[in-house]
Amino acid sequence: MRPATCVLLALLAMPLAAQAQWQWIDGNGRKVFSDRPPPADVPARNIIGRPAGGGGASVPAMAAPQAPVPAAPASAPRVDRALEEKARQAEEAEKTKRAEAEAKAAKARQDNCARARQGLATLDSGIRIARVNGQGEREIMDDAARAGEQRRLQGVVQSDCVAR
């Protein structure tokens, strides 16, 4: 035979060897592939694939765990640790984001408090205060407008100047 024909026959025979594989899900939920039957502690519902031809169906399950089974628990903690680490980092990022938002809100309340107190001090001083109306004209606040502005600023002081 020619070498190319031999290589072609070998490539065609490879899937037949791969079909003589057992497939099952171990206790950790991982897929296991082996040329030997699963251990006795694996329930029949977790066996996904058996060797073709039914030759493996009569083979009794081995009592001792095979090499792929112990390898899965060793890799499971690494995956769990990596997932836990990502979850922890996401949680820390969320906490940092919340803390920054709270700090920004506290700073805004502090600024509002300072401006409201300054406005109240100006109104309480009794000096004449002028405002610019909607038409761009300057008008002096009368006693009613002054009292309304004092009430508004007092409300701001009560809401923003309390210690939180």
mmCIF file with all atom_site columns, C-alpha atoms in Angstrom:
data_model
loop_
_atom_site.group_PDB
_atom_site.id
_atom_site.type_symbol
_atom_site.label_atom_id
_atom_site.label_alt_id
_atom_site.label_comp_id
_atom_site.label_asym_id
_atom_site.label_entity_id
_atom_site.label_seq_id
_atom_site.pdbx_PDB_ins_code
_atom_site.Cartn_x
_atom_site.Cartn_y
_atom_site.Cartn_z
_atom_site.occupancy
_atom_site.B_iso_or_equiv
_atom_site.pdbx_formal_charge
_atom_site.auth_seq_id
_atom_site.auth_comp_id
_atom_site.auth_asym_id
_atom_site.auth_atom_id
_atom_site.pdbx_PDB_model_num
ATOM 1   C CA . MET A 1 1   ? 0.000   0.000  0.000  1.00 0.00 ? 1   MET A CA 1
ATOM 2   C CA . ARG A 1 2   ? 0.990   3.558  -0.554 1.00 0.00 ? 2   ARG A CA 1
ATOM 3   C CA . PRO A 1 3   ? 1.785   5.720  2.517  1.00 0.00 ? 3   PRO A CA 1
ATOM 4   C CA . ALA A 1 4   ? -1.030  8.165  1.732  1.00 0.00 ? 4   ALA A CA 1
ATOM 5   C CA . THR A 1 5   ? -3.555  5.321  1.768  1.00 0.00 ? 5   THR A CA 1
ATOM 6   C CA . CYS A 1 6   ? -2.253  4.082  5.119  1.00 0.00 ? 6   CYS A CA 1
ATOM 7   C CA . VAL A 1 7   ? -2.541  7.557  6.624  1.00 0.00 ? 7   VAL A CA 1
ATOM 8   C CA . LEU A 1 8   ? -6.061  7.926  5.281  1.00 0.00 ? 8   LEU A CA 1
ATOM 9   C CA . LEU A 1 9   ? -7.122  4.561  6.756  1.00 0.00 ? 9   LEU A CA 1
ATOM 10  C CA . ALA A 1 10  ? -5.575  5.495  10.104 1.00 0.00 ? 10  ALA A CA 1
ATOM 11  C CA . LEU A 1 11  ? -7.471  8.801  10.147 1.00 0.00 ? 11  LEU A CA 1
ATOM 12  C CA . LEU A 1 12  ? -10.726 7.051  9.316  1.00 0.00 ? 12  LEU A CA 1
ATOM 13  C CA . ALA A 1 13  ? -10.192 4.513  12.119 1.00 0.00 ? 13  ALA A CA 1
ATOM 14  C CA . MET A 1 14  ? -9.630  7.203  14.796 1.00 0.00 ? 14  MET A CA 1
ATOM 15  C CA . PRO A 1 15  ? -13.324 8.012  15.361 1.00 0.00 ? 15  PRO A CA 1
ATOM 16  C CA . LEU A 1 16  ? -13.971 4.320  16.002 1.00 0.00 ? 16  LEU A CA 1
ATOM 17  C CA . ALA A 1 17  ? -11.474 4.394  18.861 1.00 0.00 ? 17  ALA A CA 1
ATOM 18  C CA . ALA A 1 18  ? -13.040 7.558  20.235 1.00 0.00 ? 18  ALA A CA 1
ATOM 19  C CA . GLN A 1 19  ? -16.454 5.892  20.302 1.00 0.00 ? 19  GLN A CA 1
ATOM 20  C CA . ALA A 1 20  ? -15.146 3.341  22.837 1.00 0.00 ? 20  ALA A CA 1
ATOM 21  C CA . GLN A 1 21  ? -15.380 6.011  25.529 1.00 0.00 ? 21  GLN A CA 1
ATOM 22  C CA . TRP A 1 22  ? -17.492 6.253  28.651 1.00 0.00 ? 22  TRP A CA 1
ATOM 23  C CA . GLN A 1 23  ? -18.983 9.626  29.499 1.00 0.00 ? 23  GLN A CA 1
ATOM 24  C CA . TRP A 1 24  ? -20.576 10.528 32.822 1.00 0.00 ? 24  TRP A CA 1
ATOM 25  C CA . ILE A 1 25  ? -21.124 13.429 35.182 1.00 0.00 ? 25  ILE A CA 1
ATOM 26  C CA . ASP A 1 26  ? -19.241 13.085 38.452 1.00 0.00 ? 26  ASP A CA 1
ATOM 27  C CA . GLY A 1 27  ? -20.334 14.229 41.906 1.00 0.00 ? 27  GLY A CA 1
ATOM 28  C CA . ASN A 1 28  ? -19.031 17.764 41.248 1.00 0.00 ? 28  ASN A CA 1
ATOM 29  C CA . GLY A 1 29  ? -21.136 18.188 38.099 1.00 0.00 ? 29  GLY A CA 1
ATOM 30  C CA . ARG A 1 30  ? -18.172 17.868 35.711 1.00 0.00 ? 30  ARG A CA 1
ATOM 31  C CA . LYS A 1 31  ? -18.175 15.727 32.562 1.00 0.00 ? 31  LYS A CA 1
ATOM 32  C CA . VAL A 1 32  ? -15.712 12.836 32.719 1.00 0.00 ? 32  VAL A CA 1
ATOM 33  C CA . PHE A 1 33  ? -14.469 10.895 29.681 1.00 0.00 ? 33  PHE A CA 1
ATOM 34  C CA . SER A 1 34  ? -12.751 7.540  30.153 1.00 0.00 ? 34  SER A CA 1
ATOM 35  C CA . ASP A 1 35  ? -12.110 4.239  28.449 1.00 0.00 ? 35  ASP A CA 1
ATOM 36  C CA . ARG A 1 36  ? -13.168 2.508  31.678 1.00 0.00 ? 36  ARG A CA 1
ATOM 37  C CA . PRO A 1 37  ? -16.650 2.391  33.195 1.00 0.00 ? 37  PRO A CA 1
ATOM 38  C CA . PRO A 1 38  ? -17.567 4.941  35.861 1.00 0.00 ? 38  PRO A CA 1
ATOM 39  C CA . PRO A 1 39  ? -17.148 4.146  39.562 1.00 0.00 ? 39  PRO A CA 1
ATOM 40  C CA . ALA A 1 40  ? -19.962 2.365  41.384 1.00 0.00 ? 40  ALA A CA 1
ATOM 41  C CA . ASP A 1 41  ? -21.048 5.544  43.187 1.00 0.00 ? 41  ASP A CA 1
ATOM 42  C CA . VAL A 1 42  ? -22.078 7.237  39.889 1.00 0.00 ? 42  VAL A CA 1
ATOM 43  C CA . PRO A 1 43  ? -25.854 6.798  39.383 1.00 0.00 ? 43  PRO A CA 1
ATOM 44  C CA . ALA A 1 44  ? -27.042 5.393  36.055 1.00 0.00 ? 44  ALA A CA 1
ATOM 45  C CA . ARG A 1 45  ? -28.865 8.648  35.210 1.00 0.00 ? 45  ARG A CA 1
ATOM 46  C CA . ASN A 1 46  ? -25.477 10.463 35.239 1.00 0.00 ? 46  ASN A CA 1
ATOM 47  C CA . ILE A 1 47  ? -23.985 8.138  32.604 1.00 0.00 ? 47  ILE A CA 1
ATOM 48  C CA . ILE A 1 48  ? -24.146 10.062 29.346 1.00 0.00 ? 48  ILE A CA 1
ATOM 49  C CA . GLY A 1 49  ? -22.383 7.741  26.920 1.00 0.00 ? 49  GLY A CA 1
ATOM 50  C CA . ARG A 1 50  ? -21.314 4.108  26.731 1.00 0.00 ? 50  ARG A CA 1
ATOM 51  C CA . PRO A 1 51  ? -18.945 2.434  24.267 1.00 0.00 ? 51  PRO A CA 1
ATOM 52  C CA . ALA A 1 52  ? -20.511 1.614  20.921 1.00 0.00 ? 52  ALA A CA 1
ATOM 53  C CA . GLY A 1 53  ? -21.554 -1.976 20.256 1.00 0.00 ? 53  GLY A CA 1
ATOM 54  C CA . GLY A 1 54  ? -22.908 -2.574 23.738 1.00 0.00 ? 54  GLY A CA 1
ATOM 55  C CA . GLY A 1 55  ? -19.639 -4.229 24.799 1.00 0.00 ? 55  GLY A CA 1
ATOM 56  C CA . GLY A 1 56  ? -19.350 -1.891 27.731 1.00 0.00 ? 56  GLY A CA 1
ATOM 57  C CA . ALA A 1 57  ? -22.908 -2.355 28.955 1.00 0.00 ? 57  ALA A CA 1
ATOM 58  C CA . SER A 1 58  ? -22.131 -5.693 30.603 1.00 0.00 ? 58  SER A CA 1
ATOM 59  C CA . VAL A 1 59  ? -18.864 -4.501 32.148 1.00 0.00 ? 59  VAL A CA 1
ATOM 60  C CA . PRO A 1 60  ? -19.372 -4.080 35.903 1.00 0.00 ? 60  PRO A CA 1
ATOM 61  C CA . ALA A 1 61  ? -18.613 -0.676 37.371 1.00 0.00 ? 61  ALA A CA 1
ATOM 62  C CA . MET A 1 62  ? -15.320 -0.506 39.169 1.00 0.00 ? 62  MET A CA 1
ATOM 63  C CA . ALA A 1 63  ? -15.343 0.212  42.899 1.00 0.00 ? 63  ALA A CA 1
ATOM 64  C CA . ALA A 1 64  ? -12.167 2.300  42.954 1.00 0.00 ? 64  ALA A CA 1
ATOM 65  C CA . PRO A 1 65  ? -12.331 5.805  41.436 1.00 0.00 ? 65  PRO A CA 1
ATOM 66  C CA . GLN A 1 66  ? -10.353 6.353  38.255 1.00 0.00 ? 66  GLN A CA 1
ATOM 67  C CA . ALA A 1 67  ? -7.735  9.031  37.626 1.00 0.00 ? 67  ALA A CA 1
ATOM 68  C CA . PRO A 1 68  ? -10.135 11.569 35.977 1.00 0.00 ? 68  PRO A CA 1
ATOM 69  C CA . VAL A 1 69  ? -12.463 11.565 38.985 1.00 0.00 ? 69  VAL A CA 1
ATOM 70  C CA . PRO A 1 70  ? -9.926  12.797 41.588 1.00 0.00 ? 70  PRO A CA 1
ATOM 71  C CA . ALA A 1 71  ? -8.614  15.380 39.115 1.00 0.00 ? 71  ALA A CA 1
ATOM 72  C CA . ALA A 1 72  ? -12.024 17.088 38.902 1.00 0.00 ? 72  ALA A CA 1
ATOM 73  C CA . PRO A 1 73  ? -12.296 17.977 42.637 1.00 0.00 ? 73  PRO A CA 1
ATOM 74  C CA . ALA A 1 74  ? -8.760  19.388 42.541 1.00 0.00 ? 74  ALA A CA 1
ATOM 75  C CA . SER A 1 75  ? -9.740  21.813 39.767 1.00 0.00 ? 75  SER A CA 1
ATOM 76  C CA . ALA A 1 76  ? -13.130 22.646 41.276 1.00 0.00 ? 76  ALA A CA 1
ATOM 77  C CA . PRO A 1 77  ? -11.745 24.734 44.155 1.00 0.00 ? 77  PRO A CA 1
ATOM 78  C CA . ARG A 1 78  ? -9.656  26.777 41.710 1.00 0.00 ? 78  ARG A CA 1
ATOM 79  C CA . VAL A 1 79  ? -12.734 27.565 39.630 1.00 0.00 ? 79  VAL A CA 1
ATOM 80  C CA . ASP A 1 80  ? -14.774 28.266 42.761 1.00 0.00 ? 80  ASP A CA 1
ATOM 81  C CA . ARG A 1 81  ? -12.019 30.468 44.155 1.00 0.00 ? 81  ARG A CA 1
ATOM 82  C CA . ALA A 1 82  ? -11.790 32.361 40.875 1.00 0.00 ? 82  ALA A CA 1
ATOM 83  C CA . LEU A 1 83  ? -15.560 32.878 40.799 1.00 0.00 ? 83  LEU A CA 1
ATOM 84  C CA . GLU A 1 84  ? -15.584 33.902 44.451 1.00 0.00 ? 84  GLU A CA 1
ATOM 85  C CA . GLU A 1 85  ? -12.723 36.330 43.785 1.00 0.00 ? 85  GLU A CA 1
ATOM 86  C CA . LYS A 1 86  ? -14.591 37.890 40.850 1.00 0.00 ? 86  LYS A CA 1
ATOM 87  C CA . ALA A 1 87  ? -17.767 38.143 42.922 1.00 0.00 ? 87  ALA A CA 1
ATOM 88  C CA . ARG A 1 88  ? -15.825 39.713 45.796 1.00 0.00 ? 88  ARG A CA 1
ATOM 89  C CA . GLN A 1 89  ? -14.182 42.235 43.447 1.00 0.00 ? 89  GLN A CA 1
ATOM 90  C CA . ALA A 1 90  ? -17.546 43.131 41.904 1.00 0.00 ? 90  ALA A CA 1
ATOM 91  C CA . GLU A 1 91  ? -19.028 43.564 45.385 1.00 0.00 ? 91  GLU A CA 1
ATOM 92  C CA . GLU A 1 92  ? -16.126 45.793 46.449 1.00 0.00 ? 92  GLU A CA 1
ATOM 93  C CA . ALA A 1 93  ? -16.488 47.858 43.273 1.00 0.00 ? 93  ALA A CA 1
ATOM 94  C CA . GLU A 1 94  ? -20.219 48.273 43.982 1.00 0.00 ? 94  GLU A CA 1
ATOM 95  C CA . LYS A 1 95  ? -19.487 49.311 47.581 1.00 0.00 ? 95  LYS A CA 1
ATOM 96  C CA . THR A 1 96  ? -16.907 51.821 46.370 1.00 0.00 ? 96  THR A CA 1
ATOM 97  C CA . LYS A 1 97  ? -19.343 53.193 43.820 1.00 0.00 ? 97  LYS A CA 1
ATOM 98  C CA . ARG A 1 98  ? -22.068 53.534 46.475 1.00 0.00 ? 98  ARG A CA 1
ATOM 99  C CA . ALA A 1 99  ? -19.643 55.210 48.886 1.00 0.00 ? 99  ALA A CA 1
ATOM 100 C CA . GLU A 1 100 ? -18.591 57.702 46.209 1.00 0.00 ? 100 GLU A CA 1
ATOM 101 C CA . ALA A 1 101 ? -22.234 58.501 45.397 1.00 0.00 ? 101 ALA A CA 1
ATOM 102 C CA . GLU A 1 102 ? -23.035 58.970 49.094 1.00 0.00 ? 102 GLU A CA 1
ATOM 103 C CA . ALA A 1 103 ? -19.980 61.217 49.531 1.00 0.00 ? 103 ALA A CA 1
ATOM 104 C CA . LYS A 1 104 ? -21.044 63.291 46.521 1.00 0.00 ? 104 LYS A CA 1
ATOM 105 C CA . ALA A 1 105 ? -24.588 63.625 47.887 1.00 0.00 ? 105 ALA A CA 1
ATOM 106 C CA . ALA A 1 106 ? -23.249 64.581 51.323 1.00 0.00 ? 106 ALA A CA 1
ATOM 107 C CA . LYS A 1 107 ? -21.031 67.238 49.746 1.00 0.00 ? 107 LYS A CA 1
ATOM 108 C CA . ALA A 1 108 ? -24.026 68.644 47.811 1.00 0.00 ? 108 ALA A CA 1
ATOM 109 C CA . ARG A 1 109 ? -26.110 68.738 51.039 1.00 0.00 ? 109 ARG A CA 1
ATOM 110 C CA . GLN A 1 110 ? -23.253 70.485 52.827 1.00 0.00 ? 110 GLN A CA 1
ATOM 111 C CA . ASP A 1 111 ? -22.974 73.083 50.044 1.00 0.00 ? 111 ASP A CA 1
ATOM 112 C CA . ASN A 1 112 ? -26.763 73.638 50.030 1.00 0.00 ? 112 ASN A CA 1
ATOM 113 C CA . CYS A 1 113 ? -26.709 74.034 53.802 1.00 0.00 ? 113 CYS A CA 1
ATOM 114 C CA . ALA A 1 114 ? -23.940 76.636 53.666 1.00 0.00 ? 114 ALA A CA 1
ATOM 115 C CA . ARG A 1 115 ? -25.721 78.618 50.920 1.00 0.00 ? 115 ARG A CA 1
ATOM 116 C CA . ALA A 1 116 ? -29.074 78.466 52.750 1.00 0.00 ? 116 ALA A CA 1
ATOM 117 C CA . ARG A 1 117 ? -27.520 79.683 56.011 1.00 0.00 ? 117 ARG A CA 1
ATOM 118 C CA . GLN A 1 118 ? -25.761 82.472 54.171 1.00 0.00 ? 118 GLN A CA 1
ATOM 119 C CA . GLY A 1 119 ? -29.045 83.470 52.498 1.00 0.00 ? 119 GLY A CA 1
ATOM 120 C CA . LEU A 1 120 ? -30.873 83.433 55.836 1.00 0.00 ? 120 LEU A CA 1
ATOM 121 C CA . ALA A 1 121 ? -28.173 85.602 57.387 1.00 0.00 ? 121 ALA A CA 1
ATOM 122 C CA . THR A 1 122 ? -28.541 88.075 54.519 1.00 0.00 ? 122 THR A CA 1
ATOM 123 C CA . LEU A 1 123 ? -32.343 88.156 54.867 1.00 0.00 ? 123 LEU A CA 1
ATOM 124 C CA . ASP A 1 124 ? -32.141 88.512 58.655 1.00 0.00 ? 124 ASP A CA 1
ATOM 125 C CA . SER A 1 125 ? -29.714 91.454 58.351 1.00 0.00 ? 125 SER A CA 1
ATOM 126 C CA . GLY A 1 126 ? -32.549 93.655 57.100 1.00 0.00 ? 126 GLY A CA 1
ATOM 127 C CA . ILE A 1 127 ? -30.758 95.091 54.073 1.00 0.00 ? 127 ILE A CA 1
ATOM 128 C CA . ARG A 1 128 ? -32.685 95.655 50.882 1.00 0.00 ? 128 ARG A CA 1
ATOM 129 C CA . ILE A 1 129 ? -32.429 92.738 48.456 1.00 0.00 ? 129 ILE A CA 1
ATOM 130 C CA . ALA A 1 130 ? -33.084 93.021 44.754 1.00 0.00 ? 130 ALA A CA 1
ATOM 131 C CA . ARG A 1 131 ? -33.914 90.219 42.355 1.00 0.00 ? 131 ARG A CA 1
ATOM 132 C CA . VAL A 1 132 ? -34.065 90.057 38.578 1.00 0.00 ? 132 VAL A CA 1
ATOM 133 C CA . ASN A 1 133 ? -37.515 89.093 37.308 1.00 0.00 ? 133 ASN A CA 1
ATOM 134 C CA . GLY A 1 134 ? -38.444 87.128 34.166 1.00 0.00 ? 134 GLY A CA 1
ATOM 135 C CA . GLN A 1 135 ? -38.251 90.221 31.951 1.00 0.00 ? 135 GLN A CA 1
ATOM 136 C CA . GLY A 1 136 ? -34.718 90.989 33.146 1.00 0.00 ? 136 GLY A CA 1
ATOM 137 C CA . GLU A 1 137 ? -35.853 93.914 35.302 1.00 0.00 ? 137 GLU A CA 1
ATOM 138 C CA . ARG A 1 138 ? -34.476 94.473 38.766 1.00 0.00 ? 138 ARG A CA 1
ATOM 139 C CA . GLU A 1 139 ? -37.067 94.554 41.542 1.00 0.00 ? 139 GLU A CA 1
ATOM 140 C CA . ILE A 1 140 ? -36.741 94.968 45.302 1.00 0.00 ? 140 ILE A CA 1
ATOM 141 C CA . MET A 1 141 ? -38.169 92.179 47.506 1.00 0.00 ? 141 MET A CA 1
ATOM 142 C CA . ASP A 1 142 ? -41.144 93.284 49.583 1.00 0.00 ? 142 ASP A CA 1
ATOM 143 C CA . ASP A 1 143 ? -41.893 91.922 53.067 1.00 0.00 ? 143 ASP A CA 1
ATOM 144 C CA . ALA A 1 144 ? -44.082 89.080 51.758 1.00 0.00 ? 144 ALA A CA 1
ATOM 145 C CA . ALA A 1 145 ? -41.415 87.885 49.280 1.00 0.00 ? 145 ALA A CA 1
ATOM 146 C CA . ARG A 1 146 ? -38.771 88.211 51.991 1.00 0.00 ? 146 ARG A CA 1
ATOM 147 C CA . ALA A 1 147 ? -40.862 86.087 54.431 1.00 0.00 ? 147 ALA A CA 1
ATOM 148 C CA . GLY A 1 148 ? -41.494 83.455 51.722 1.00 0.00 ? 148 GLY A CA 1
ATOM 149 C CA . GLU A 1 149 ? -37.785 83.247 50.920 1.00 0.00 ? 149 GLU A CA 1
ATOM 150 C CA . GLN A 1 150 ? -36.952 82.942 54.636 1.00 0.00 ? 150 GLN A CA 1
ATOM 151 C CA . ARG A 1 151 ? -39.408 80.010 54.959 1.00 0.00 ? 151 ARG A CA 1
ATOM 152 C CA . ARG A 1 152 ? -37.908 78.312 51.888 1.00 0.00 ? 152 ARG A CA 1
ATOM 153 C CA . LEU A 1 153 ? -34.350 78.733 53.127 1.00 0.00 ? 153 LEU A CA 1
ATOM 154 C CA . GLN A 1 154 ? -35.320 77.555 56.624 1.00 0.00 ? 154 GLN A CA 1
ATOM 155 C CA . GLY A 1 155 ? -36.720 74.365 55.039 1.00 0.00 ? 155 GLY A CA 1
ATOM 156 C CA . VAL A 1 156 ? -33.443 73.825 53.180 1.00 0.00 ? 156 VAL A CA 1
ATOM 157 C CA . VAL A 1 157 ? -31.499 74.322 56.421 1.00 0.00 ? 157 VAL A CA 1
ATOM 158 C CA . GLN A 1 158 ? -33.718 71.789 58.217 1.00 0.00 ? 158 GLN A CA 1
ATOM 159 C CA . SER A 1 159 ? -33.416 69.184 55.487 1.00 0.00 ? 159 SER A CA 1
ATOM 160 C CA . ASP A 1 160 ? -29.749 69.586 54.513 1.00 0.00 ? 160 ASP A CA 1
ATOM 161 C CA . CYS A 1 161 ? -28.055 70.770 57.711 1.00 0.00 ? 161 CYS A CA 1
ATOM 162 C CA . VAL A 1 162 ? -28.985 67.844 59.955 1.00 0.00 ? 162 VAL A CA 1
ATOM 163 C CA . ALA A 1 163 ? -26.161 65.444 60.811 1.00 0.00 ? 163 ALA A CA 1
ATOM 164 C CA . ARG A 1 164 ? -26.600 62.137 58.976 1.00 0.00 ? 164 ARG A CA 1
#
